Coordinates of C-alpha atoms and ligand atoms in Angstrom, one line a residue:
X16 CA 32.6 39.7 61.6
X17 CA 30.0 37.9 63.6
X18 CA 27.5 36.3 61.1
X19 CA 24.5 37.7 62.9
X20 CA 25.9 41.2 62.7
X21 CA 26.4 40.8 58.9
X22 CA 22.7 39.8 58.7
X23 CA 21.7 42.7 60.8
X24 CA 23.6 45.1 58.5
X25 CA 22.0 43.5 55.4
X26 CA 18.5 43.8 56.8
X27 CA 19.1 47.4 58.0
X28 CA 20.3 48.6 54.6
X29 CA 17.5 46.7 52.8
X30 CA 14.8 48.5 54.6
X31 CA 16.8 51.7 55.0
X32 CA 17.1 52.1 51.2
X33 CA 13.4 51.7 50.7
X34 CA 11.7 55.1 51.0
X35 CA 8.3 53.4 51.5
X36 CA 9.7 52.0 54.8
X37 CA 12.1 54.6 56.0
X38 CA 12.0 58.4 55.5
X39 CA 14.9 60.8 56.3
X40 CA 17.0 58.6 58.5
X41 CA 14.2 57.2 60.7
X42 CA 13.8 53.7 62.0
X43 CA 16.2 51.4 63.9
X44 CA 17.3 47.8 64.1
X45 CA 18.9 45.4 66.6
X46 CA 20.3 42.0 67.2
X47 CA 20.7 40.3 70.6
X48 CA 22.2 37.2 72.1
X49 CA 22.1 35.9 75.7
X50 CA 24.3 38.7 77.1
X51 CA 24.5 41.5 74.6
X52 CA 22.4 43.6 72.2
X53 CA 23.7 45.5 69.2
X54 CA 21.4 48.4 68.4
X55 CA 21.6 51.2 65.8
X56 CA 23.4 54.3 67.0
X57 CA 21.4 57.5 67.3
X58 CA 21.8 59.8 64.2
X59 CA 23.1 57.0 61.9
X60 CA 21.0 56.3 58.8
X61 CA 19.9 52.6 58.2
X62 CA 20.5 53.1 54.5
X63 CA 24.3 53.3 54.7
X64 CA 24.9 51.6 58.1
X65 CA 28.0 49.4 58.7
X66 CA 29.3 47.7 61.8
X67 CA 30.5 51.0 63.3
X68 CA 26.9 52.3 63.2
X69 CA 25.8 49.9 66.0
X70 CA 26.3 50.2 69.7
X71 CA 26.9 47.1 71.8
X72 CA 25.3 47.1 75.2
X73 CA 25.2 44.8 78.2
X74 CA 21.7 43.3 78.6
X75 CA 22.1 42.8 82.3
X76 CA 22.8 46.5 82.7
X77 CA 20.0 47.5 80.4
X78 CA 17.5 45.6 82.6
X79 CA 18.1 48.2 85.3
X80 CA 16.0 50.6 83.2
X81 CA 13.0 48.3 83.6
X82 CA 13.2 48.0 87.4
X83 CA 14.4 51.4 88.5
X84 CA 12.2 54.2 89.8
X85 CA 13.0 57.5 87.9
X86 CA 12.3 61.1 88.6
X87 CA 8.6 62.3 88.1
X88 CA 9.9 65.3 86.1
X89 CA 9.9 64.3 82.4
X90 CA 13.2 66.1 81.5
X91 CA 15.0 64.8 84.5
X92 CA 13.7 61.3 84.0
X93 CA 14.8 61.2 80.3
X94 CA 18.3 62.4 81.3
X95 CA 18.5 59.7 84.0
X96 CA 17.4 57.0 81.6
X97 CA 20.0 58.3 79.0
X98 CA 22.7 58.0 81.7
X99 CA 21.7 54.4 82.5
X100 CA 21.8 53.6 78.8
X101 CA 25.2 55.1 78.4
X102 CA 26.4 53.1 81.5
X103 CA 25.3 49.8 79.7
X104 CA 27.5 50.4 76.6
X105 CA 30.4 48.0 76.1
X106 CA 31.5 48.9 72.6
X107 CA 34.2 51.6 72.0
X108 CA 33.6 55.0 70.4
X109 CA 31.3 57.9 71.1
X110 CA 28.2 56.6 69.5
X111 CA 25.0 56.9 71.5
X112 CA 22.5 54.1 71.3
X113 CA 19.1 54.8 69.8
X114 CA 16.5 56.4 72.2
X115 CA 14.4 53.3 71.5
X116 CA 17.1 50.8 72.8
X117 CA 15.1 49.8 75.9
X118 CA 12.2 48.8 73.7
X119 CA 14.5 46.6 71.6
X120 CA 15.8 45.0 74.7
X121 CA 12.5 43.8 76.0
X122 CA 11.3 42.3 72.7
X123 CA 12.1 38.6 73.2
X124 CA 13.5 37.8 69.7
X125 CA 17.0 38.0 68.2
X126 CA 16.3 40.5 65.4
X127 CA 14.1 43.6 65.7
X128 CA 13.4 45.9 62.7
X129 CA 11.6 49.1 63.5
X130 CA 10.4 51.3 60.6
X131 CA 7.8 53.9 59.8
X132 CA 6.3 52.6 56.5
X133 CA 4.0 54.9 54.7
X134 CA 1.2 52.3 54.3
X135 CA 1.5 51.2 58.0
X136 CA 1.3 54.9 59.1
X137 CA -1.7 55.5 56.8
X138 CA -3.4 53.0 59.1
X139 CA -1.7 54.1 62.3
X140 CA -2.6 57.8 61.7
X141 CA -6.3 57.2 61.0
X142 CA -9.4 57.4 63.1
X143 CA -10.2 53.7 62.8
X144 CA -6.6 52.5 63.4
X145 CA -7.3 50.2 66.4
X146 CA -10.4 48.5 65.0
X147 CA -8.9 47.8 61.5
X148 CA -5.6 46.7 63.0
X149 CA -7.4 44.1 65.1
X150 CA -9.5 43.0 62.1
X151 CA -6.4 42.5 59.9
X152 CA -3.8 41.3 62.4
X153 CA -5.8 39.8 65.4
X154 CA -4.9 40.3 69.0
X155 CA -1.6 38.4 68.8
X156 CA -0.2 41.6 67.3
X157 CA 0.0 44.5 69.7
X158 CA -1.6 47.9 69.0
X159 CA -0.2 50.6 71.3
X160 CA -2.3 53.8 71.5
X161 CA -0.2 56.9 71.1
X162 CA 2.1 57.4 74.1
X163 CA 4.7 60.1 74.6
X164 CA 8.0 58.7 73.4
X165 CA 10.9 57.8 75.7
X166 CA 10.5 56.1 79.0
X167 CA 6.7 56.3 79.2
X168 CA 6.3 54.6 75.9
X169 CA 8.8 51.9 76.9
X170 CA 6.9 51.1 80.1
X171 CA 3.6 50.9 78.2
X172 CA 5.1 48.5 75.6
X173 CA 6.7 46.5 78.4
X174 CA 3.4 46.0 80.2
X175 CA 1.5 45.1 76.9
X176 CA 4.2 42.6 75.9
X177 CA 4.0 40.9 79.3
X178 CA 0.2 40.8 79.1
X179 CA 0.2 39.3 75.6
X180 CA 3.0 36.8 76.4
X181 CA 1.1 35.4 79.3
X182 CA -2.1 35.2 77.3
X183 CA -0.7 33.5 74.2
X184 CA 2.4 31.7 75.7
X185 CA 4.5 33.5 73.1
X186 CA 5.9 37.0 72.8
X187 CA 4.3 39.2 70.1
X188 CA 6.2 39.6 66.9
X189 CA 4.4 42.7 65.6
X190 CA 4.0 45.8 67.7
X191 CA 2.0 48.7 66.1
X192 CA 2.5 52.1 67.5
X193 CA -0.3 54.6 66.8
X194 CA 0.9 57.8 65.1
X195 CA 4.4 56.3 64.9
X196 CA 5.2 53.0 63.1
X197 CA 5.8 49.3 63.7
X198 CA 8.3 47.0 65.4
X199 CA 8.7 43.6 63.7
X200 CA 10.7 40.8 65.6
X201 CA 11.8 37.3 64.8
X202 CA 14.8 34.9 65.4
X203 CA 15.7 35.0 61.7
X204 CA 15.8 37.6 58.9
X205 CA 13.6 35.5 56.5
X206 CA 10.8 35.6 59.0
X207 CA 11.2 39.3 59.5
X208 CA 10.8 39.8 55.7
X209 CA 7.8 37.4 55.6
X210 CA 6.1 39.4 58.4
X211 CA 6.7 42.7 56.8
X212 CA 5.5 41.4 53.4
X213 CA 2.2 40.1 55.0
X214 CA 1.7 43.4 56.9
X215 CA 2.0 45.4 53.7
X216 CA -0.2 43.0 51.7
X217 CA -3.0 43.1 54.3
X218 CA -3.0 46.9 54.5
X219 CA -3.0 47.1 50.7
X220 CA -6.0 44.8 50.6
X221 CA -8.0 47.5 52.4
X222 CA -7.0 50.4 50.1
X223 CA -9.7 51.3 47.6
X224 CA -8.6 54.9 47.1
X225 CA -4.9 54.7 45.8
X226 CA -2.6 57.6 45.6
X227 CA -2.8 59.9 42.6
X228 CA -0.1 59.4 39.9
X229 CA 3.3 60.6 40.9
X230 CA 3.9 63.7 38.7
X231 CA 6.1 65.7 41.0
X232 CA 7.7 68.8 39.5
X233 CA 9.4 72.0 40.7
X234 CA 7.1 74.8 41.7
X235 CA 8.1 78.4 40.9
X236 CA 6.8 81.3 43.1
X237 CA 7.8 84.8 43.9
X238 CA 7.7 83.7 47.6
X239 CA 10.7 81.4 46.9
X240 CA 12.6 84.0 45.0
X241 CA 12.2 86.5 47.8
X242 CA 12.2 84.1 50.8
X243 CA 15.2 85.7 52.5
X244 CA 13.4 89.0 52.7
X245 CA 10.2 87.6 54.2
X246 CA 11.4 87.3 57.7
X247 CA 14.6 88.7 59.4
X248 CA 15.6 85.2 60.5
X249 CA 15.3 83.8 57.0
X250 CA 18.4 85.8 56.1
X251 CA 20.6 83.0 54.8
X252 CA 18.0 80.3 54.5
X253 CA 17.3 78.1 51.4
X254 CA 13.8 77.5 49.9
X255 CA 12.5 75.1 47.3
X256 CA 9.0 74.4 45.9
X257 CA 7.3 71.3 44.5
X258 CA 3.9 70.5 43.1
X259 CA 2.0 67.4 42.1
X260 CA -1.5 66.0 41.7
X261 CA -1.3 64.8 45.3
X262 CA -0.2 68.2 46.5
X263 CA -3.0 69.9 44.6
X264 CA -5.5 67.8 46.5
X265 CA -4.5 69.6 49.7
X266 CA -3.7 73.2 48.4
X267 CA -7.1 73.7 46.7
X268 CA -8.3 75.9 49.5
X269 CA -8.0 76.5 53.2
X270 CA -10.6 73.8 54.0
X271 CA -8.7 71.1 52.0
X272 CA -5.5 72.1 53.7
X273 CA -7.0 71.2 57.1
X274 CA -6.2 67.6 56.2
X275 CA -2.5 68.5 56.1
X276 CA -1.8 71.4 58.4
X277 CA -0.4 69.6 61.4
X278 CA 1.8 66.6 62.3
X279 CA 1.0 62.9 62.4
X280 CA 4.1 61.6 64.2
X281 CA 7.0 62.8 66.5
X282 CA 9.4 62.5 63.5
X283 CA 7.2 64.9 61.5
X284 CA 7.7 67.5 64.2
X285 CA 11.5 66.9 64.4
X286 CA 11.8 67.6 60.6
X287 CA 8.9 69.9 59.7
X288 CA 7.7 71.3 63.0
X289 CA 4.1 70.7 64.0
X290 CA 2.2 73.3 62.0
X291 CA 2.1 74.1 58.3
X292 CA 1.3 77.5 56.9
X293 CA -1.4 78.2 54.3
X294 CA -0.9 81.3 52.1
X295 CA -3.7 82.6 49.9
X296 CA -2.8 83.1 46.2
X297 CA -2.5 86.5 44.6
X298 CA -2.2 87.3 40.9
X299 CA 0.0 90.3 41.5
X300 CA 3.6 89.4 42.6
X301 CA 3.9 92.3 45.1
X302 CA 0.6 91.3 46.8
X303 CA 1.7 87.7 46.9
X304 CA 5.0 88.6 48.7
X305 CA 3.2 90.9 51.1
X306 CA 0.6 88.4 52.0
X307 CA 3.3 85.7 52.6
X308 CA 5.3 88.2 54.8
X309 CA 2.2 88.9 56.9
X310 CA 1.3 85.2 57.2
X311 CA 4.8 84.2 58.3
X312 CA 4.8 87.0 60.9
X313 CA 1.5 85.8 62.2
X314 CA 2.8 82.2 62.4
X315 CA 5.9 83.2 64.3
X316 CA 3.7 85.2 66.6
X317 CA 1.4 82.2 67.3
X318 CA 4.0 79.4 67.7
X319 CA 7.2 81.1 68.6
X320 CA 9.3 79.5 65.8
X321 CA 9.7 79.8 62.1
X322 CA 7.5 77.8 59.7
X323 CA 9.3 75.2 57.6
X324 CA 6.4 74.3 55.3
X325 CA 4.4 76.9 53.3
X326 CA 1.5 75.9 51.1
X327 CA 0.3 78.3 48.4
X328 CA -3.4 78.2 47.6
X329 CA -4.1 76.2 44.4
X330 CA -0.4 75.8 43.7
X331 CA 2.5 74.0 45.5
X332 CA 4.3 73.7 48.7
X333 CA 7.6 75.4 49.7
X334 CA 10.1 74.1 52.3
X335 CA 12.3 76.7 54.1
X336 CA 15.3 75.6 56.1
X337 CA 18.9 76.6 57.0
X338 CA 20.5 74.7 54.0
X339 CA 19.5 72.8 50.9
X340 CA 20.0 69.3 52.5
X341 CA 17.5 70.2 55.3
X342 CA 15.1 71.7 52.7
X343 CA 15.1 68.3 50.9
X344 CA 14.5 66.5 54.2
X345 CA 11.5 68.7 54.9
X346 CA 10.1 68.1 51.4
X347 CA 10.5 64.4 51.8
X348 CA 8.9 64.2 55.2
X349 CA 6.1 66.6 54.3
X350 CA 5.3 64.7 51.1
X351 CA 5.0 61.6 53.2
X352 CA 2.6 63.4 55.5
X353 CA 0.4 64.2 52.4
X354 CA 0.5 60.5 51.3
X355 CA -0.5 59.3 54.8
X356 CA -3.3 61.9 55.0
X357 CA -4.6 60.9 51.6
X358 CA -4.5 57.1 52.2
X359 CA -5.9 57.5 55.7
X360 CA -9.3 58.2 54.1
X361 CA -9.4 54.4 53.5
X362 CA -9.4 54.0 57.2
X363 CA -11.9 56.7 58.4
X364 CA -9.7 59.8 57.8
X365 CA -6.6 61.4 59.3
X366 CA -5.9 61.4 63.0
X367 CA -3.3 64.0 63.9
X368 CA -1.3 64.4 67.1
X369 CA -3.1 66.4 69.8
X370 CA -2.1 69.7 71.2
X371 CA -0.7 68.0 74.4
X372 CA 1.2 65.4 72.4
X373 CA 2.7 68.1 70.2
X374 CA 3.7 70.2 73.2
X375 CA 5.5 67.2 74.8
X376 CA 7.7 66.8 71.6
X377 CA 8.2 70.6 71.3
X378 CA 9.4 70.8 74.8
X379 CA 11.6 67.8 74.3
X380 CA 13.1 69.4 71.2
X381 CA 13.7 72.6 73.1
X382 CA 15.6 70.7 75.7
X383 CA 17.6 68.9 73.1
X384 CA 18.4 72.2 71.4
X385 CA 19.4 73.8 74.7
X386 CA 21.8 70.9 75.4
X387 CA 23.2 71.3 71.9
X388 CA 23.7 75.1 72.6
X389 CA 25.2 74.4 76.0
X390 CA 27.8 72.1 74.3
X391 CA 28.9 74.6 71.7
Ligands
ZN9 ZN1 10.3 55.2 65.5

C-alpha cells in the first residue's frame, strides 16, 4: 500500500479512537497528491477505518464544483453537487465520499484531519468564540461563523482561504467552524499532531471551571420501565437512563435545563434531534408516568417528531431510540452536549444553533430520509 495512505489510516484511527476528538462516528480525513485525493467515505467510522474506507477522486474533476453555477434551490443544489462528486470518483466500489470532500480538496496541504473535539466545541459553541479564537490563535487561523453545511459552507470557506492566503502568502492550517468543529491541515502527520496538541493546550489554558468528576451511573425510572406505553410510536423502542454530577447540574430545574435543551451542532441534530424534553418529577409512580406521557404528546405536537432525549427533574436523562445501539449513540452525543454547555461558561456561556439553522438541518434530514424511503 502507498506509504501516505498507511499514514492517513494511522492518523484517522488515532483521532477516531479518542472520544475527546470524535463522537459517534463524526469527523473525516484525507490525503492528496497532485492529481488525486483520498477522502473518508460517508458513514465509515474513523476509529476502525482501513484502505477500503476511503474514496479516491480526481482533483481535476472536483475542481468543477468550485467553478460551476448550481441551482438556487437548496435541495436541488445539494443533489447536483452530490452528482458531480460521484462523477469525480476513480476508485471501485459503492462508497460515497464524505459530504465535506470539496472542503478537503481546497485545503492546500497533503493531509487534512477534521474532528469535533469537545474542548474545541466548548469554545466554538460559546458566545465569545470569535474574540477568544482570535486572542488564542491569531488571524492566521480562520474562524468561520456558522454557515449551513454543504455547498454554502464550502463556498464560504473557499473565499476565506483565498483571502487569508493572499494576505499571509501561505494557506491557513487551522480552520475553526463555529458550532461545528475544526479542520487541521499539514504536509506531514507530525505537524498535524503538533497543531492539534497546541490547539488543545491553548484552549485548556483558558479553562478555570473544569468539568465535575466523572461519576456516571445508570438511572432507574418508571418512565424507562414503561417507555413503550408512553407513545404509540414507541411500541418497540429501547430506552436507557444515566445520571452523573454533570447531568445533575442541568436537571435541577426547568431553568437550569435551558442550558441544555437544544442543539449546538448539525451532528447533535442528526443523532439527538434539535430539542430535548424536560419532565417534572413526581413521587408517585403513576403521576410520573402520566406526566411523561402528556409531555411527550405535547412535544410531538410542537415539533412533529418523537423526542430522543428526556430529562427528569432533579434526576437523570433518558435516551429513547429504535434499538440499543442508537440509544447508546444518543447518550454519547447528548453527554457531549452537556460537557460543551458546561465548559462554554469559560467563554461567555453557551451559544446554540438558531431556529433557522435548525430548520435547514431538519429539512435536509427529511430529504435524506425521503430518499432512503424511496430506495427501499
Ligand atoms: Zn464535521
